[in-house]
Coordinates of C-alpha atoms and ligand atoms in Angstrom, one line a residue:
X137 CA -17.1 -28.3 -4.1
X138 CA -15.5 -24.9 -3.9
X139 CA -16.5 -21.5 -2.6
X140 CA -16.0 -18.3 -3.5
X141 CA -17.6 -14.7 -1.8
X142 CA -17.3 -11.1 -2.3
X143 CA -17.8 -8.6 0.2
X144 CA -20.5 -5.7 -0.1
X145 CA -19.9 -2.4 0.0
X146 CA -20.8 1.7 1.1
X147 CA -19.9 4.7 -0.7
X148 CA -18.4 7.3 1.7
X149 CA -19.1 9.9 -0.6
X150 CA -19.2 11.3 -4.5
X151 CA -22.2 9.5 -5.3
X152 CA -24.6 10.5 -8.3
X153 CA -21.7 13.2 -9.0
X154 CA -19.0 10.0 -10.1
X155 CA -21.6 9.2 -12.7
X156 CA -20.7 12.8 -14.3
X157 CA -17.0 12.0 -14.0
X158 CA -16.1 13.3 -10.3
X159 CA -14.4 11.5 -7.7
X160 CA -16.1 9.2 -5.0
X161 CA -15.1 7.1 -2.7
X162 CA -16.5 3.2 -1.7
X163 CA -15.5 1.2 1.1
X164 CA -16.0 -2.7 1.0
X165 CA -18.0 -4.2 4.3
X166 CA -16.1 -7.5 4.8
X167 CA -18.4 -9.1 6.9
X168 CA -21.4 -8.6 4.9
X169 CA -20.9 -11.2 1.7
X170 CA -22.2 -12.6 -0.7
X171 CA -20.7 -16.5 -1.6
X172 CA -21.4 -18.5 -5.2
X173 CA -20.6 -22.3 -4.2
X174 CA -19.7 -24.9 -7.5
X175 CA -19.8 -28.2 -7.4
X176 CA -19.3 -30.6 -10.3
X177 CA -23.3 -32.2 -12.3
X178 CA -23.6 -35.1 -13.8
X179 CA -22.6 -35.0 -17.4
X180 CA -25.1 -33.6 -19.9
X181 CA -26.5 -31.2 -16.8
X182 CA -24.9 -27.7 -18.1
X183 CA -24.4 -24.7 -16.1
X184 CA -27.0 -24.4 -13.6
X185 CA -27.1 -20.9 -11.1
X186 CA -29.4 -21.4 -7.9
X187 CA -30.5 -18.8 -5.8
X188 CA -31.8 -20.6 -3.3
X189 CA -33.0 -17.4 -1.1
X190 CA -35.0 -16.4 -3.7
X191 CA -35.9 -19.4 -4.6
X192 CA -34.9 -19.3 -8.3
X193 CA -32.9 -21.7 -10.8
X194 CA -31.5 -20.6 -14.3
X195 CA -30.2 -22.9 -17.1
X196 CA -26.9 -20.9 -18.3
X197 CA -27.7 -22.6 -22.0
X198 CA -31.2 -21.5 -22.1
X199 CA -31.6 -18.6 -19.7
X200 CA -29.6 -16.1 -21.6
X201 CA -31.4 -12.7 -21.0
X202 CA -30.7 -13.1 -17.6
X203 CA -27.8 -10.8 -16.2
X204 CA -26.0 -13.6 -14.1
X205 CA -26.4 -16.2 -17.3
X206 CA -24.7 -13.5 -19.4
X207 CA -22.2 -13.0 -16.8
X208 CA -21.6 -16.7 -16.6
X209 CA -21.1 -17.3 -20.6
X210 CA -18.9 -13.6 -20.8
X211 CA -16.7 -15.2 -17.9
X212 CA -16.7 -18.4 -20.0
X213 CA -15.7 -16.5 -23.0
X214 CA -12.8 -14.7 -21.2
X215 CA -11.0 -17.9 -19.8
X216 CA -11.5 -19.2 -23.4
X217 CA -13.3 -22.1 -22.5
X218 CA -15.6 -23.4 -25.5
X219 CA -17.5 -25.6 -23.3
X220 CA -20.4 -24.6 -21.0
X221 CA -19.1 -27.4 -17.7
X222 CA -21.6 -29.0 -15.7
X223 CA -22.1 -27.1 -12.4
X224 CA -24.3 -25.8 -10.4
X225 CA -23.4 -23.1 -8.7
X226 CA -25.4 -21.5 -5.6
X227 CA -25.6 -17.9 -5.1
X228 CA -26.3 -16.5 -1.7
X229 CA -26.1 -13.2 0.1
X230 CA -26.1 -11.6 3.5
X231 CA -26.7 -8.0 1.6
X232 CA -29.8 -7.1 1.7
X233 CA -30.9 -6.1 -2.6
X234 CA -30.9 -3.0 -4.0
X235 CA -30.3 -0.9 -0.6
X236 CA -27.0 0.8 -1.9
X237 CA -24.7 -2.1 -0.2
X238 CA -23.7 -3.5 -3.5
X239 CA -25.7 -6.5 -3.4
X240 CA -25.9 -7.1 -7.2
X241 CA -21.9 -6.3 -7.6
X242 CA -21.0 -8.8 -4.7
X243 CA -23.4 -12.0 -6.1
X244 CA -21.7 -11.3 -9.4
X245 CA -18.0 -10.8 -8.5
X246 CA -18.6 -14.1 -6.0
X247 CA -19.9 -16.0 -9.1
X248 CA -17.2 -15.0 -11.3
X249 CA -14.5 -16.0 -8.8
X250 CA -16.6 -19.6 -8.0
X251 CA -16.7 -20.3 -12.2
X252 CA -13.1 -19.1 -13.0
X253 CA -11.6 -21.0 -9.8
X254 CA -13.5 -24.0 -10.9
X255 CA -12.0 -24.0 -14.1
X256 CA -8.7 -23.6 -12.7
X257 CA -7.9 -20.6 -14.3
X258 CA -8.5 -18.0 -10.9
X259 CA -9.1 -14.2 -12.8
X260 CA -7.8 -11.2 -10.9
X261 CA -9.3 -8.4 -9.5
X262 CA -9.3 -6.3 -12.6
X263 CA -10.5 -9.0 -14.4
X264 CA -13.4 -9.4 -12.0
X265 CA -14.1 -5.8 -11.6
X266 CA -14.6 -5.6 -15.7
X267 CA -17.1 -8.7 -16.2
X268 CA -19.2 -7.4 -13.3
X269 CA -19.4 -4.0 -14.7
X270 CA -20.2 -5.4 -18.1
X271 CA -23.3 -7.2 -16.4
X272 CA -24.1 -4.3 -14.3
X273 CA -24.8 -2.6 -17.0
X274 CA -27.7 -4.7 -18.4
X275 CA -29.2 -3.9 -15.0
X276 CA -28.2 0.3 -14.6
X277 CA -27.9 1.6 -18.1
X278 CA -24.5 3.7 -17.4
X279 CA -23.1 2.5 -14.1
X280 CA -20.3 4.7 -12.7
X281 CA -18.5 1.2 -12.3
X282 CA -17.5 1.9 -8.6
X283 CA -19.8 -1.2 -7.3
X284 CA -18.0 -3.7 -9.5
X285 CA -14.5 -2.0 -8.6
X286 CA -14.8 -1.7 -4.7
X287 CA -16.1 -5.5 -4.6
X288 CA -13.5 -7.1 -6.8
X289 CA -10.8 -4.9 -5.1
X290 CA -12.0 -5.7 -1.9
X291 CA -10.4 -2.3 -0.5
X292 CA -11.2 1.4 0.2
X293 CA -11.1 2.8 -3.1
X294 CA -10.9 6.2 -4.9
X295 CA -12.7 6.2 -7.9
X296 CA -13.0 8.6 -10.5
X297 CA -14.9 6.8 -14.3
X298 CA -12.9 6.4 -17.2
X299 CA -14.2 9.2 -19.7
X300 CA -16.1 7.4 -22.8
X301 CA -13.6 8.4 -25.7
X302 CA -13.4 7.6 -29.7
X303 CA -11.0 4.7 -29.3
X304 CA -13.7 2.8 -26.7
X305 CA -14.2 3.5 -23.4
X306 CA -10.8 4.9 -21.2
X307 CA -10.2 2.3 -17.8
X308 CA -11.4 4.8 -14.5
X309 CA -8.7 5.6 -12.4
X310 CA -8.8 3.7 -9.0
X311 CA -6.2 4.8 -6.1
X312 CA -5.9 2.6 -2.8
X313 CA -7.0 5.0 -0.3
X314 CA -4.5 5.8 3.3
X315 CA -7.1 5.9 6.5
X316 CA -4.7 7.3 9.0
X317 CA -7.0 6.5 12.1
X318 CA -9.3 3.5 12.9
X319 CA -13.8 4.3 12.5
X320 CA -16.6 3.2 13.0
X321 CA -19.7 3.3 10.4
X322 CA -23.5 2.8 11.5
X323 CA -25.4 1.8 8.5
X324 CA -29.1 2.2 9.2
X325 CA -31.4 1.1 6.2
X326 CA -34.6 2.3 5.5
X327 CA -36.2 -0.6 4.3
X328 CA -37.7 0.9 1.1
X329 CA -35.7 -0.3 -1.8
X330 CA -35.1 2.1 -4.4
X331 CA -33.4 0.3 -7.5
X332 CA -30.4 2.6 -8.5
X333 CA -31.4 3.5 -12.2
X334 CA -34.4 5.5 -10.9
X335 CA -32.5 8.4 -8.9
X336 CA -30.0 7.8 -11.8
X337 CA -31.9 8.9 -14.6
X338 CA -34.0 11.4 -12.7
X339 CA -30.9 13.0 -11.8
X340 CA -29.9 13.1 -15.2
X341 CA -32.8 14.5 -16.5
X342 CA -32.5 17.3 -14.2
X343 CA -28.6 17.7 -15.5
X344 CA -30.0 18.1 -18.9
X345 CA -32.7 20.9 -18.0
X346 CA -30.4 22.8 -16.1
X347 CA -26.9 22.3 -16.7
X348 CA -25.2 25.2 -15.0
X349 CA -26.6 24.4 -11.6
X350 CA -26.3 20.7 -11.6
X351 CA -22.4 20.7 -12.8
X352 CA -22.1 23.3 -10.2
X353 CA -23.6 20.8 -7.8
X354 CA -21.4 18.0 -8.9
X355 CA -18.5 20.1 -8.6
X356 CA -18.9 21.0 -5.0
X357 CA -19.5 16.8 -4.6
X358 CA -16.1 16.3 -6.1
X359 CA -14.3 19.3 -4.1
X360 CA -15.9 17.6 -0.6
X361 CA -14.5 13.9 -1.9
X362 CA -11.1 15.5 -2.1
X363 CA -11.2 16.9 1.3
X364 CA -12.3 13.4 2.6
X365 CA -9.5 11.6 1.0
X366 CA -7.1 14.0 3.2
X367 CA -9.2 13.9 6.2
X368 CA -9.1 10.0 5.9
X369 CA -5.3 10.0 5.4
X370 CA -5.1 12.5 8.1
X371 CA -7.1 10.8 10.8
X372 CA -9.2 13.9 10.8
X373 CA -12.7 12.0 11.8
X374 CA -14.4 15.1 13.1
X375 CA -13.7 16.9 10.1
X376 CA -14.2 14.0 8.2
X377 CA -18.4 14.1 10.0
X378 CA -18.5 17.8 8.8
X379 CA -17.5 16.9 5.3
X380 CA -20.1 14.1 4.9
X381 CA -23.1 16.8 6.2
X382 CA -22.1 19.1 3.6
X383 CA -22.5 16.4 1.1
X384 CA -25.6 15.5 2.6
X385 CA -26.8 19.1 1.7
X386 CA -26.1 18.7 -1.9
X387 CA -27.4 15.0 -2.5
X388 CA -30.5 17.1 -0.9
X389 CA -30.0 19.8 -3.6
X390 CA -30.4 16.6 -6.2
X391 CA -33.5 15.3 -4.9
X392 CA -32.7 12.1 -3.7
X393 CA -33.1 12.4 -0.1
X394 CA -36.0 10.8 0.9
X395 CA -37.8 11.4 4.6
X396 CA -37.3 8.5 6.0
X397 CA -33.1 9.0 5.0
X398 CA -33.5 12.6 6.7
X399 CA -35.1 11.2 9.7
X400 CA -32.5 8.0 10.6
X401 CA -30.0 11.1 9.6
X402 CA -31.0 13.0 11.8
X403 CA -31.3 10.9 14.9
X404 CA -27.8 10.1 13.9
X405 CA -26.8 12.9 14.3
X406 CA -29.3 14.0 17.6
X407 CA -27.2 10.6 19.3
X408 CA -23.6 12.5 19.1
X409 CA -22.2 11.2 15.4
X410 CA -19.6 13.4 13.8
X411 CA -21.3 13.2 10.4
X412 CA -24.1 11.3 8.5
X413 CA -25.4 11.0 5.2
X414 CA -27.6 8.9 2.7
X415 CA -25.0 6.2 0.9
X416 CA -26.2 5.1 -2.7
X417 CA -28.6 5.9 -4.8
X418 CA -30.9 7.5 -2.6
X419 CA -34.9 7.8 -2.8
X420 CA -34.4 5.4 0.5
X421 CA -32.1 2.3 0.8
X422 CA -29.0 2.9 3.4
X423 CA -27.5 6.2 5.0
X424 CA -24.3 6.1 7.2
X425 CA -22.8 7.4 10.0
X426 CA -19.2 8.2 11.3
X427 CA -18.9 7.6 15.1
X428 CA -16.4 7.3 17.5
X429 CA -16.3 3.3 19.2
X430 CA -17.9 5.0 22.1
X431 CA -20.9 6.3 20.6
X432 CA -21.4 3.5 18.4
X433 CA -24.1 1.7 19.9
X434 CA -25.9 4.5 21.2
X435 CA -26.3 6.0 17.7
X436 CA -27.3 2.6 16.4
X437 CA -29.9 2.3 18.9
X438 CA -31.4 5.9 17.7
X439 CA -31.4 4.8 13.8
X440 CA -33.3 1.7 14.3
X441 CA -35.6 3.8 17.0
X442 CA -36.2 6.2 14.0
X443 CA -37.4 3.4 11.9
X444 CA -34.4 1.2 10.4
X445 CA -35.0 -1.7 9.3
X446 CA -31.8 -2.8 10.3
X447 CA -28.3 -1.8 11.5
X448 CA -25.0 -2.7 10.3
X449 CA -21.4 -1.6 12.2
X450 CA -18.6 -1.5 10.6
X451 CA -14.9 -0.8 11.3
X452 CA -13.0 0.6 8.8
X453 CA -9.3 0.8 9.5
Ligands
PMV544 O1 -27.1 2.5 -5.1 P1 -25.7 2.1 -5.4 O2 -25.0 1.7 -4.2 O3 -25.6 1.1 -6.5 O4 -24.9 3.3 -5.8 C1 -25.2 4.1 -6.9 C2 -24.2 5.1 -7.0 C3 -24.5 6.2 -8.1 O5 -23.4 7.1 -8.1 C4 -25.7 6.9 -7.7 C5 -24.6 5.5 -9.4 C6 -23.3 5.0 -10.0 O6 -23.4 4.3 -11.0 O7 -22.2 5.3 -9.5

């Protein structure tokens, strides 16, 4: 029996404006994972996923719609293995679903790791990072592919997508990030979950009705991500709190704020934290919070008095 996990993760900021080829930057949350455990069948059983949690069971061989079944045979294609082994592998997750933590990425970077390892041929991040976005894609339609990057990487990332170009699709550009002084992150989540592709594609039919005003938008998204990177590198975390309430202000101008984000936001922010902002898609799922250590239980004592369903803490360092 072996095990395999991947982490799940927040973006910091750039989201919705990465889609339209801006940067954005994700942070992985190591101790909230998800884990894909394979163990050997009995001849003749073929490749069996289990989600226990949900309680759910797919046959790879006969299952093949589904989006982890047509992760598991594309992961079997790229380690060249003509045979579909008998396994069962069982999926299960600490993140909660479609909340903007990445639960979806993390299950299926954790079962591509489990399958590959099991096989004896171990694929590396990039690797990862490209089958997850392959199957993400069933799922979103036109993923930036930050999810899939940040959890296979398993490091603060800057992202910017690859630009889809004549000769296929061009690989996004992904920088290791510096963070030049230790944070905390409260993550309060709303507990209405708001599957990404809906924001997503309202967004981008606002894009298309007005243009001018939403590039403009994105633009301003992109400008903030680059002043985060150097506040990051710099230590700067007050400035860094400033920087994520501006971006606040525009994921407002979008329309995918949501009351319930503006009201753990601003209790947030009422509790002393330098900066807070929905994380995700929006229309409800997660928003964070920089704090100083000091302040960090105080502020997640006023998001989950403002509703939250839960709170996570995080250090990022
Ligand atoms: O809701 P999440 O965490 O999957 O994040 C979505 C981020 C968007 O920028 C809104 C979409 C994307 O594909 O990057």
């Amino acid at each position: 029996m072996l095990t395999a996990s991947a982490p799940g993760k927040v973006i910091l900021c750039g989201e919705h404006a990465v889609v339209y080829g801006k940067p954005a930057i994700a942070l992985p949350l190591a101790n909230i994972r998800a884990t894909a455990t394979i163990e050997h069948m009995p001849t003749g059983s073929g490749l069996i996923i289990a989600a226990p949690d949900i309680g759910e069971r797919w046959q790879v061989s006969k299952q093949s719609g589904h989006a982890l079944a047509i992760l598991a045979k594309q992961t079997l294609d790229q380690l060249g293995s003509k045979q579909m082994p008998d396994a069962l592998i069982t999926l299960r997750s600490a993140i909660p679903v479609a909340s903007g933590l990445g639960s979806g990425a993390a299950l299926g970077a954790a079962l591509v790791r489990a399958l590959s390892q099991h096989l004896g041929t171990p694929l590396d991040p990039a690797q990862v990072s490209r089958l997850v976005y392959e199957s993400e894609r069933v799922f979103h339609g036109t993923p930036s592919g930050i999810d899939n990057t940040v959890v296979s990487y398993e490091q603060a990332i800057w992202f910017v997508r690859g630009q889809p170009s004549n000769d296929g699709v061009q690989l996004p550009t992904i920088e290791p990030l510096v963070i030049g002084r230790q944070f905390a992150l409260v993550i309060g989540d709303t507990g209405v979950r708001a599957p990404t592709h809906v924001p997503v594609g309202r967004v981008r039919q606002q894009w298309q009705r007005n243009p001018q005003q939403y590039d403009t938008y994105f633009a301003e998204i992109g400008q903030i991500a680059n002043e985060v990177r150097h506040a990051l590198a710099e230590g700067d975390i007050v400035r860094l709190g400033t920087l994520l309430n501006q971006n606040q202000e525009l994921l407002q101008l979008l329309g995918v704020s949501s009351p319930q984000l503006e009201q753990l936001i601003t209790a947030a922010r009422a509790a002393g934290c330098w900066g807070a902002k929905l994380s995700g898609g929006g229309d409800g799922g997660i928003m964070l919070a920089v704090v100083d250590d000091a302040k960090q239980e105080a502020v997640a004592r006023a998001v989950l008095d403002a509703g939250a369903t839960r709170v996570f803490t995080t250090t990022i360092n």
